[in-house]
JSON list of C-alpha atoms in Angstrom, two decimals:
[
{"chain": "A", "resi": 10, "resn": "UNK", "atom": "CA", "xyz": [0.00, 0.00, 0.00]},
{"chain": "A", "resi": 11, "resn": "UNK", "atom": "CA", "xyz": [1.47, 3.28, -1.00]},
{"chain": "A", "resi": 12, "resn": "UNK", "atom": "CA", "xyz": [1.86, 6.04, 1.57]},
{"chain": "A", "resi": 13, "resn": "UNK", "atom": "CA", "xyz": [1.13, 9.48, 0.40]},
{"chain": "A", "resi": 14, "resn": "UNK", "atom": "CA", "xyz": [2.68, 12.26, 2.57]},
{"chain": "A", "resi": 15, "resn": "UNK", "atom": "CA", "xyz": [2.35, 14.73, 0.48]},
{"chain": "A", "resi": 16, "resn": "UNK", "atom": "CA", "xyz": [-0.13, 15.66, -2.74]},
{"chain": "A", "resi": 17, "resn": "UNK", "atom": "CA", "xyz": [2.03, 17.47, -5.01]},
{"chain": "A", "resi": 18, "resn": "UNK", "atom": "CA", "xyz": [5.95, 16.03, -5.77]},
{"chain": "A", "resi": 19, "resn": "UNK", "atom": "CA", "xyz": [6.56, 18.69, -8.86]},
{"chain": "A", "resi": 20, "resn": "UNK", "atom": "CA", "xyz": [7.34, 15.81, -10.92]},
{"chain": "A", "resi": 21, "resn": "UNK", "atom": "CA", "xyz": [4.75, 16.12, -13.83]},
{"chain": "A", "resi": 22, "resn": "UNK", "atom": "CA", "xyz": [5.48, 20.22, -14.18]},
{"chain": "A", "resi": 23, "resn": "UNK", "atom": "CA", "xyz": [7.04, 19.32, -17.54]},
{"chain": "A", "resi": 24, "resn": "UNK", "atom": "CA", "xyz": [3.80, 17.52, -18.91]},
{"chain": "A", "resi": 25, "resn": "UNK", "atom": "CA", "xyz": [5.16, 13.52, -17.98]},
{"chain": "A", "resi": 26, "resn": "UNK", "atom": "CA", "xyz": [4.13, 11.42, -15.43]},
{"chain": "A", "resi": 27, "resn": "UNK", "atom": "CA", "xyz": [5.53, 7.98, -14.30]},
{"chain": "A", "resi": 28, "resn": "UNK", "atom": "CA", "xyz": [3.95, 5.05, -14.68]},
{"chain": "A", "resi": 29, "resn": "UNK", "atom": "CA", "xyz": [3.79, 2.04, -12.10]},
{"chain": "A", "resi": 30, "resn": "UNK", "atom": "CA", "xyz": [7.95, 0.54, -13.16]},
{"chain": "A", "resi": 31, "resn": "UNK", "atom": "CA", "xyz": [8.84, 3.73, -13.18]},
{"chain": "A", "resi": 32, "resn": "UNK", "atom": "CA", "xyz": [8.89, 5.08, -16.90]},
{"chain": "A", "resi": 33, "resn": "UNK", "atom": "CA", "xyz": [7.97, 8.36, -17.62]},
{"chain": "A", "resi": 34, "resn": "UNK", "atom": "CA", "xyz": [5.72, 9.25, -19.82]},
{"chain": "A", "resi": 35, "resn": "UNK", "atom": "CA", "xyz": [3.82, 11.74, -21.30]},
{"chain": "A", "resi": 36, "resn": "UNK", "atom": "CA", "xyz": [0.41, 12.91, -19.81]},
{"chain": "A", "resi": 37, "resn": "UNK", "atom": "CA", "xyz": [-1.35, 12.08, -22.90]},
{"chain": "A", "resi": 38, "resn": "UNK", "atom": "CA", "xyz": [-0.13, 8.77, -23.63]},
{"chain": "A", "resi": 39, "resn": "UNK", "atom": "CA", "xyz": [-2.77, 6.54, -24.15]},
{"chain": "A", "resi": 40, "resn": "UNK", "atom": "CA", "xyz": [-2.22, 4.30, -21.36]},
{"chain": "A", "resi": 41, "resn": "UNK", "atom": "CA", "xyz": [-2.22, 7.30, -19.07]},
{"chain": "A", "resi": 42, "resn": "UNK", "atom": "CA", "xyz": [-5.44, 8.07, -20.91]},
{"chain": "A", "resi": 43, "resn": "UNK", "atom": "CA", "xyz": [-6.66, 5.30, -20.34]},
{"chain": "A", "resi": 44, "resn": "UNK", "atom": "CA", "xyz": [-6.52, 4.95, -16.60]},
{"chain": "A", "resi": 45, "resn": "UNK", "atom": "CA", "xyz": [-7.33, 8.29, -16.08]},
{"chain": "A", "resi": 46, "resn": "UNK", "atom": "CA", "xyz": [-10.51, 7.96, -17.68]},
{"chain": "A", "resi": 47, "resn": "UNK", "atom": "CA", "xyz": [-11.10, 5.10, -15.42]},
{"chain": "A", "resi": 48, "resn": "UNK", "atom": "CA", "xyz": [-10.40, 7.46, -12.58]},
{"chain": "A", "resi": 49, "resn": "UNK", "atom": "CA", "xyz": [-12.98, 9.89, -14.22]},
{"chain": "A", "resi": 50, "resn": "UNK", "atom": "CA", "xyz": [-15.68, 7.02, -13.95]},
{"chain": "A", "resi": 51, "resn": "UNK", "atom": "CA", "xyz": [-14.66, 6.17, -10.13]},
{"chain": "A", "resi": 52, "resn": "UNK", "atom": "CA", "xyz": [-15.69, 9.92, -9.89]},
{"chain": "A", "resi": 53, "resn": "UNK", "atom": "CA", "xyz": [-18.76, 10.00, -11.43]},
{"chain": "A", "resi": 54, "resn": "UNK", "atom": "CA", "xyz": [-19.98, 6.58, -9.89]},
{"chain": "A", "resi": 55, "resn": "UNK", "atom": "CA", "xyz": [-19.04, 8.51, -6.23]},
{"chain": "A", "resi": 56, "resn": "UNK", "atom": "CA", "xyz": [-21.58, 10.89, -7.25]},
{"chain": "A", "resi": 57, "resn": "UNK", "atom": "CA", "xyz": [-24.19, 8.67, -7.91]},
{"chain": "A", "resi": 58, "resn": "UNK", "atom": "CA", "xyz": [-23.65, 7.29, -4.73]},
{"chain": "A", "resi": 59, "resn": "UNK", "atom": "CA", "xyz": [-23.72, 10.50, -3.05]},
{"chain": "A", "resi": 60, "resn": "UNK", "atom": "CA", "xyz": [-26.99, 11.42, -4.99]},
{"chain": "A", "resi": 61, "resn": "UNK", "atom": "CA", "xyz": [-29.04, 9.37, -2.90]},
{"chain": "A", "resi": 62, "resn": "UNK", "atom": "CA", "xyz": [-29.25, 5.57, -4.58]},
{"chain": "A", "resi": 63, "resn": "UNK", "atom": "CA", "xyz": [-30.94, 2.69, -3.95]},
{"chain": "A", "resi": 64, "resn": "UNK", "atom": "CA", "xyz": [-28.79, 0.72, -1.07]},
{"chain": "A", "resi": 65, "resn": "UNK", "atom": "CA", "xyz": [-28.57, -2.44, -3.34]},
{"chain": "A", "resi": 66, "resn": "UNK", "atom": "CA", "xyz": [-27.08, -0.53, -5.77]},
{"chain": "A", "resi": 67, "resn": "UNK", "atom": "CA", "xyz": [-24.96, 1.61, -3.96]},
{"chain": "A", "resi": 68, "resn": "UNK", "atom": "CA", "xyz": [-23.37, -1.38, -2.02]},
{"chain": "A", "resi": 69, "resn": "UNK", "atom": "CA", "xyz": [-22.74, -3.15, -5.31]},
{"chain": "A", "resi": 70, "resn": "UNK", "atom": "CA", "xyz": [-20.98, 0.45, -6.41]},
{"chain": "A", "resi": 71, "resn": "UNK", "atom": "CA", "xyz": [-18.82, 0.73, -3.39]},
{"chain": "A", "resi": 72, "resn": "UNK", "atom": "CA", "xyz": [-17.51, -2.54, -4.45]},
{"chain": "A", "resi": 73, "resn": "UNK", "atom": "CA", "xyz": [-16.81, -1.59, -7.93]},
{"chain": "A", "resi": 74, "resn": "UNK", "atom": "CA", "xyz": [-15.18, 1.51, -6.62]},
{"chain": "A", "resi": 75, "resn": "UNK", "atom": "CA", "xyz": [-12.49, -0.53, -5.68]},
{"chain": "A", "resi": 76, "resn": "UNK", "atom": "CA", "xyz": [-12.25, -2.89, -8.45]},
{"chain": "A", "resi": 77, "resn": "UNK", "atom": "CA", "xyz": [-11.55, 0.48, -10.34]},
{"chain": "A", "resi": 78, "resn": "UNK", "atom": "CA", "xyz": [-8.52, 0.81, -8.46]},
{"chain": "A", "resi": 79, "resn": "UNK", "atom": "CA", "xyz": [-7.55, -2.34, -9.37]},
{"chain": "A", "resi": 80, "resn": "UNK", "atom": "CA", "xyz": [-8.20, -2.10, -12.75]},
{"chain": "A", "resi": 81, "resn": "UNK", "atom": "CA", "xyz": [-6.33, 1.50, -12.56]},
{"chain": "A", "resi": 82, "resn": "UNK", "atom": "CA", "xyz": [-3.35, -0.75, -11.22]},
{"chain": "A", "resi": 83, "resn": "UNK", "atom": "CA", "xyz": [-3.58, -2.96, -14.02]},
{"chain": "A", "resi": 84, "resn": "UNK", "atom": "CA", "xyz": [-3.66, -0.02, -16.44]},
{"chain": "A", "resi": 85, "resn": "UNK", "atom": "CA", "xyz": [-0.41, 1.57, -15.06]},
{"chain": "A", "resi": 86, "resn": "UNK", "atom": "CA", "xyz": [1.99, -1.53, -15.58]},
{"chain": "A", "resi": 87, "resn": "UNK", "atom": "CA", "xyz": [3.36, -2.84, -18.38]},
{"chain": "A", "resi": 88, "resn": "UNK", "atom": "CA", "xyz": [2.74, -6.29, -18.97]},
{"chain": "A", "resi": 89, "resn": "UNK", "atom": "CA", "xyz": [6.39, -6.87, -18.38]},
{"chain": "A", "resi": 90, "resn": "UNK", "atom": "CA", "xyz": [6.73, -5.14, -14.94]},
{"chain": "A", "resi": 91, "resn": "UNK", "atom": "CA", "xyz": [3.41, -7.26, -13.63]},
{"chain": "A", "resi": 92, "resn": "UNK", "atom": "CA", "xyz": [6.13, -9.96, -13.88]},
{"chain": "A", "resi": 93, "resn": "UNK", "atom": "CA", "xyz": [8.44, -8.28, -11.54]},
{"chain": "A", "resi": 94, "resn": "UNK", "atom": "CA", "xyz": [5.74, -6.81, -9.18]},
{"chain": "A", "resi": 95, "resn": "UNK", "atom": "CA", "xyz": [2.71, -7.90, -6.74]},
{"chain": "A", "resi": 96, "resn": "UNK", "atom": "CA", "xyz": [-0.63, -5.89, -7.60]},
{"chain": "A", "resi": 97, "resn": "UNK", "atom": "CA", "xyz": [-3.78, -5.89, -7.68]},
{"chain": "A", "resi": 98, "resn": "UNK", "atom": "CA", "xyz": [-5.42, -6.82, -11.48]},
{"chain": "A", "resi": 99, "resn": "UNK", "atom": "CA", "xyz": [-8.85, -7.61, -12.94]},
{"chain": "A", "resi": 100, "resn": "UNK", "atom": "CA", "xyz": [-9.82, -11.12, -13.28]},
{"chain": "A", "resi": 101, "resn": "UNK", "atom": "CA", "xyz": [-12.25, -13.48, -14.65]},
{"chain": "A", "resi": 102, "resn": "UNK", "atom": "CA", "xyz": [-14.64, -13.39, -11.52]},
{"chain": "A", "resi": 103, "resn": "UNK", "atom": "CA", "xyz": [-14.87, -9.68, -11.55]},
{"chain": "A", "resi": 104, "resn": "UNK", "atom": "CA", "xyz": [-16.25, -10.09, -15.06]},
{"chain": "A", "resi": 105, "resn": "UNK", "atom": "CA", "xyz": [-18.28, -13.35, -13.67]},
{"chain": "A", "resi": 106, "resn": "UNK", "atom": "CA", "xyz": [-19.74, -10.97, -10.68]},
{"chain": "A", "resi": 107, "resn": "UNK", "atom": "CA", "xyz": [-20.73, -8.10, -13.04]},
{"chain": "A", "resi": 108, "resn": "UNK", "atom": "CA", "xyz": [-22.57, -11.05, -15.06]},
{"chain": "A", "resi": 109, "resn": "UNK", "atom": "CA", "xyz": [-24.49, -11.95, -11.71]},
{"chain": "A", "resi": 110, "resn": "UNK", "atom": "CA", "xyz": [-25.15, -8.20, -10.81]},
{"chain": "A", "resi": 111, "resn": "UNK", "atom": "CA", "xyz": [-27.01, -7.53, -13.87]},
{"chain": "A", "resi": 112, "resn": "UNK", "atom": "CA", "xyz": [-28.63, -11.18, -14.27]},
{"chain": "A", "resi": 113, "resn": "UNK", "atom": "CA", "xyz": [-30.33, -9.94, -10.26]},
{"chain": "A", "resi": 114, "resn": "UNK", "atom": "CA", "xyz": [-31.27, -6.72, -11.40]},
{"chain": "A", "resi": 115, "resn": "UNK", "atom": "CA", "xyz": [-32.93, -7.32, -14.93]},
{"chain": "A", "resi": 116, "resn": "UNK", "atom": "CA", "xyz": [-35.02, -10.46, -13.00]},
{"chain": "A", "resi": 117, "resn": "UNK", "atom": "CA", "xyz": [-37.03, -7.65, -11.40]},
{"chain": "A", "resi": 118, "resn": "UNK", "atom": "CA", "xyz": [-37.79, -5.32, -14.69]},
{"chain": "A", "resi": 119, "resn": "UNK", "atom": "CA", "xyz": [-39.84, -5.55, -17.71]},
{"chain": "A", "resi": 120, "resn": "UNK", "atom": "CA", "xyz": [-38.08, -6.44, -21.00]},
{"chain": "A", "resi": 121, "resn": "UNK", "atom": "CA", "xyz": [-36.49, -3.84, -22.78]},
{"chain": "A", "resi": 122, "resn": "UNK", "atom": "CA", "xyz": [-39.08, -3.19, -25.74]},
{"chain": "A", "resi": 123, "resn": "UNK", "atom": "CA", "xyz": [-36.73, -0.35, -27.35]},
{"chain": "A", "resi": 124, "resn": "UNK", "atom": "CA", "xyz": [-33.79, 2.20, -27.05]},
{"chain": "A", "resi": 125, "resn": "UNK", "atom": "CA", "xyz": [-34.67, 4.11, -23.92]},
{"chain": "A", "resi": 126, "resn": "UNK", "atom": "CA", "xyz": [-33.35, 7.98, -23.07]},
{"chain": "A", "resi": 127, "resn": "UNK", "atom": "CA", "xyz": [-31.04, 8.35, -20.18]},
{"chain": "A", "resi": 128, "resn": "UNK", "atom": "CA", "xyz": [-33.24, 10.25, -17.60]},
{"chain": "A", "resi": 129, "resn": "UNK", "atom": "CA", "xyz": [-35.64, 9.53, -14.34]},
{"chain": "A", "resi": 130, "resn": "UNK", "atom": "CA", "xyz": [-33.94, 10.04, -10.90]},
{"chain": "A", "resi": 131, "resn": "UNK", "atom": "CA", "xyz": [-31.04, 12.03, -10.52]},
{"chain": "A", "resi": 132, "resn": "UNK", "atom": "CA", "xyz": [-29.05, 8.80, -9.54]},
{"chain": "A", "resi": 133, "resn": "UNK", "atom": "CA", "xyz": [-30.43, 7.22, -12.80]},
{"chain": "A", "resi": 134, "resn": "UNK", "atom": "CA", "xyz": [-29.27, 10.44, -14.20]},
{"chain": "A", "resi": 135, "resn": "UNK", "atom": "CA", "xyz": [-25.57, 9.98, -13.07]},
{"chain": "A", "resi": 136, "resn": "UNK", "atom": "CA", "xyz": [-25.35, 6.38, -13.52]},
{"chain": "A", "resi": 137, "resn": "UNK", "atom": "CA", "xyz": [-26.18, 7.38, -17.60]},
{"chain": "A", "resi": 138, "resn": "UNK", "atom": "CA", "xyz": [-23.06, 9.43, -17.41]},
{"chain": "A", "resi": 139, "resn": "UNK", "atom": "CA", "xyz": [-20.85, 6.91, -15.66]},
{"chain": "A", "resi": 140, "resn": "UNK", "atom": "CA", "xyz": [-21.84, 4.68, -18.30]},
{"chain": "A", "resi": 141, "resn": "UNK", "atom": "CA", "xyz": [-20.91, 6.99, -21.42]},
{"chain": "A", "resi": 142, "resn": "UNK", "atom": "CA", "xyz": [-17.83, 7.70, -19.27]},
{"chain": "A", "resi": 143, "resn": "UNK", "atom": "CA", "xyz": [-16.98, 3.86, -19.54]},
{"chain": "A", "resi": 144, "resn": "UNK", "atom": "CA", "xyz": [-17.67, 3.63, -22.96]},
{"chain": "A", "resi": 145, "resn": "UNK", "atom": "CA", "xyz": [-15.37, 5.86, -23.48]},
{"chain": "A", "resi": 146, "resn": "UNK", "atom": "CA", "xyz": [-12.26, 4.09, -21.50]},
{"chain": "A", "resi": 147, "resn": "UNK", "atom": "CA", "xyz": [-13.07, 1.00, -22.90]},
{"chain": "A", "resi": 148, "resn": "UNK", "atom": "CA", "xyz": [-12.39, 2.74, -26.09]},
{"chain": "A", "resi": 149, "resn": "UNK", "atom": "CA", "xyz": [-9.14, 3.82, -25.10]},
{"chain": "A", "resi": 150, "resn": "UNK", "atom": "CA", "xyz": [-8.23, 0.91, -23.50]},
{"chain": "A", "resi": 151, "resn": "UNK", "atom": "CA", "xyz": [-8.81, -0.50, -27.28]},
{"chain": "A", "resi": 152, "resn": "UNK", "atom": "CA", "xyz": [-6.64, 1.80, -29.04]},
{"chain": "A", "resi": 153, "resn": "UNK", "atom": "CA", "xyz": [-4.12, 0.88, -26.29]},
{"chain": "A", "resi": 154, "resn": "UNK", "atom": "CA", "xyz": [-4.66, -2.70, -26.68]},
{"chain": "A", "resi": 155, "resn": "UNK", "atom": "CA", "xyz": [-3.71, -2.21, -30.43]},
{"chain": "A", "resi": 156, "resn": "UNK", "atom": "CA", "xyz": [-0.31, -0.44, -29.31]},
{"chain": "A", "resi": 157, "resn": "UNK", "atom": "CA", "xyz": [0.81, -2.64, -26.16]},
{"chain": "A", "resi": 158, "resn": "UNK", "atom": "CA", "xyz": [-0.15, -5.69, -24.27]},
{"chain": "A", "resi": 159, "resn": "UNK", "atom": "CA", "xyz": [-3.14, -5.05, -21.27]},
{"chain": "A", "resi": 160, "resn": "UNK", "atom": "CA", "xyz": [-4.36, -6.94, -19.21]},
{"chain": "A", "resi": 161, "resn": "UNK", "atom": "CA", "xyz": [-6.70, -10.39, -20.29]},
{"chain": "A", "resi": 162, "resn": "UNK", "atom": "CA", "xyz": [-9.36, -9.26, -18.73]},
{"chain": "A", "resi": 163, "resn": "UNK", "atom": "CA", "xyz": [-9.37, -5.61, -18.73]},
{"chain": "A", "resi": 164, "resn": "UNK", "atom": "CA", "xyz": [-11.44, -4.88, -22.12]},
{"chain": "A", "resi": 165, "resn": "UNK", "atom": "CA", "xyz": [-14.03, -7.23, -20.48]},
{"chain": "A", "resi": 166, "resn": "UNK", "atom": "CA", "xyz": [-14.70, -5.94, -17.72]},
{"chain": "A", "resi": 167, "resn": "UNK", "atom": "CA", "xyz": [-15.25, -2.17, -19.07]},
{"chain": "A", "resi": 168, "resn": "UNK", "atom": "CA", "xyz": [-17.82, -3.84, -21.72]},
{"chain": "A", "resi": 169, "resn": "UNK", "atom": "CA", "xyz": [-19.64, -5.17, -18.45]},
{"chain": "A", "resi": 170, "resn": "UNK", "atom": "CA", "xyz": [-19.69, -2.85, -16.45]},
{"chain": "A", "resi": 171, "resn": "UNK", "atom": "CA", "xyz": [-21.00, -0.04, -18.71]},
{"chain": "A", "resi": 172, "resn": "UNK", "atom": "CA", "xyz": [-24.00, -3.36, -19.31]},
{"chain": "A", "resi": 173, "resn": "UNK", "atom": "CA", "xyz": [-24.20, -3.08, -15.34]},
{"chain": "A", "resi": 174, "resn": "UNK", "atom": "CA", "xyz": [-24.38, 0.68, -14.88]},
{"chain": "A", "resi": 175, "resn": "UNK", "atom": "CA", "xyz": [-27.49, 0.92, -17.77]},
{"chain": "A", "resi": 176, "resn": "UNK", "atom": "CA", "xyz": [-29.04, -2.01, -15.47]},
{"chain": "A", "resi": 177, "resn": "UNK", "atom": "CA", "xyz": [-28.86, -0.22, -12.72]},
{"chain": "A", "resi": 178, "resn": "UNK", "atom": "CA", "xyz": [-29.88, 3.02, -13.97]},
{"chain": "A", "resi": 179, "resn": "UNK", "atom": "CA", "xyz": [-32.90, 1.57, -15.27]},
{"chain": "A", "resi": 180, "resn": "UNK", "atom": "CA", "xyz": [-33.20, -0.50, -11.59]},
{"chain": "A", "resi": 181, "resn": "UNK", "atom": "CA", "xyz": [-32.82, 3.08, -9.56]},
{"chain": "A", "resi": 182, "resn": "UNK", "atom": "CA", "xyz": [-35.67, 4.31, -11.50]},
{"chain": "A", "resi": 183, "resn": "UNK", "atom": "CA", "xyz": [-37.95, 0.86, -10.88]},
{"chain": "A", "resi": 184, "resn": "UNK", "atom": "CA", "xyz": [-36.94, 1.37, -7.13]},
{"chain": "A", "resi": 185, "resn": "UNK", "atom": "CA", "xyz": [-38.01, 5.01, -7.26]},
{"chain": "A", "resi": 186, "resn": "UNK", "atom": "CA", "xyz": [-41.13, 4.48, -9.03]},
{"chain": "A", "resi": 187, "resn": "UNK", "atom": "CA", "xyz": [-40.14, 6.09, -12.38]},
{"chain": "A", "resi": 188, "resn": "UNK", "atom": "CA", "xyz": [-40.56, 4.23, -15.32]},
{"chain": "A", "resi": 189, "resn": "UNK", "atom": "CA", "xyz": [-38.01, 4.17, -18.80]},
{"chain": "A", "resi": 190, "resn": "UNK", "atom": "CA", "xyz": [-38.68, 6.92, -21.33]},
{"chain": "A", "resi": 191, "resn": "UNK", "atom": "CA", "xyz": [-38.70, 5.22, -24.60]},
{"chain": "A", "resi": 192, "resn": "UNK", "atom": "CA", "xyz": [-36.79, 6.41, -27.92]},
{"chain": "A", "resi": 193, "resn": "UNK", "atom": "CA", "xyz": [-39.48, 8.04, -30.15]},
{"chain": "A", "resi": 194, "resn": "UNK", "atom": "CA", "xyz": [-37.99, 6.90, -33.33]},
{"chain": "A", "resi": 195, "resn": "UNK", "atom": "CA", "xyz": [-41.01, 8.77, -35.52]},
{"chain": "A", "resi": 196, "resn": "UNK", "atom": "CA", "xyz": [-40.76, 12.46, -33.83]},
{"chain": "A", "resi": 197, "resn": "UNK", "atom": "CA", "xyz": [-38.60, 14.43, -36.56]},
{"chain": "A", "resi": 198, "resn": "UNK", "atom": "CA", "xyz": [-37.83, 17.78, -36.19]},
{"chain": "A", "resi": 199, "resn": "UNK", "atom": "CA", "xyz": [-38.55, 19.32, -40.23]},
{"chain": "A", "resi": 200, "resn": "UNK", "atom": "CA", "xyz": [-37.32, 23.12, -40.86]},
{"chain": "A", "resi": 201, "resn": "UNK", "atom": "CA", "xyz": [-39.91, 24.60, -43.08]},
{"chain": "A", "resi": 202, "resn": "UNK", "atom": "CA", "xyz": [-38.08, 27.36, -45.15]}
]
């Protein structure tokens, strides 16, 4: 476990950072991208916890909190220097538990019958963004995966997880009495010159 006694080191003034072995590299490297983006989703999942969720879901979140670190972990190693050091990673039952998370959830709403809008609660609300945000680092995490080696199970588990946060958005509104707001694929807006 690291200890942090102090916030700032002056170390990335010059626009590098250091990953876990040690390399520097820039701040817009993709694998710095890429686990920063993961950070951004930690962020936004804290405020949908802090917005007032369902318990069920928010204890399911705080656990996923943490498996974001781990997957942040996983993100700042090479391949290489997860040889040469002890840390946490993503594996396979992660993945399995998301599976099991959404397979609980989706028992208890009606079938999806279309696209639906994100909206409802405010927690629904955030847990929309959270999942765009995780789109969005699995994406990186591609174009990473197409430069360097990642982690087996790391692509996975983004694809899940952004599965599990639309679950539970759509769960927070069942629980709040709020039901899904369905694409209107027929409303067109026409500008009549």
């Amino acid at each position: 476990m690291p200890k942090i006694t102090k916030v700032y080191t002056k170390t990335g003034d010059k626009g590098e950072t250091s990953l876990g072995g040690g390399q520097r590299v820039s701040k817009d490297n993709l694998r710095i991208q890429s686990y920063g983006t993961v950070d951004e989703l930690n962020s936004f999942i804290g405020l949908a916890i802090a917005s007032g969720l369902d318990n069920e879901i928010s204890e399911k979140l705080k656990v996923i909190q943490n498996e974001l670190f781990h997957l942040g972990s996983d993100l700042c190693f090479t391949e290489e220097d997860k040889k040469k050091f002890s840390i946490p990673l993503i594996q396979e039952k992660h993945v399995d538990e998301l599976e099991k998370i959404m397979d609980g959830f989706s028992e208890q709403l009606i079938p999806l019958e279309n696209f639906i809008l994100p909206g409802g609660t405010i927690g629904s609300s955030y847990l929309h963004v959270a999942r765009t945000v995780c789109r969005r680092a699995e994406r990186e995490t591609i174009s990473l995966s197409k430069q360097e080696s990642i982690g087996e199970f790391v692509i996975k588990y983004l694809n899940r997880l952004s599965d599990t946060l639309f679950v539970m958005s759509r769960y927070e509104n069942f629980k709040k009495n709020y039901t899904d707001v369905y694409w209107n694929s027929r409303i067109w807006i026409v500008k009549v010159l």
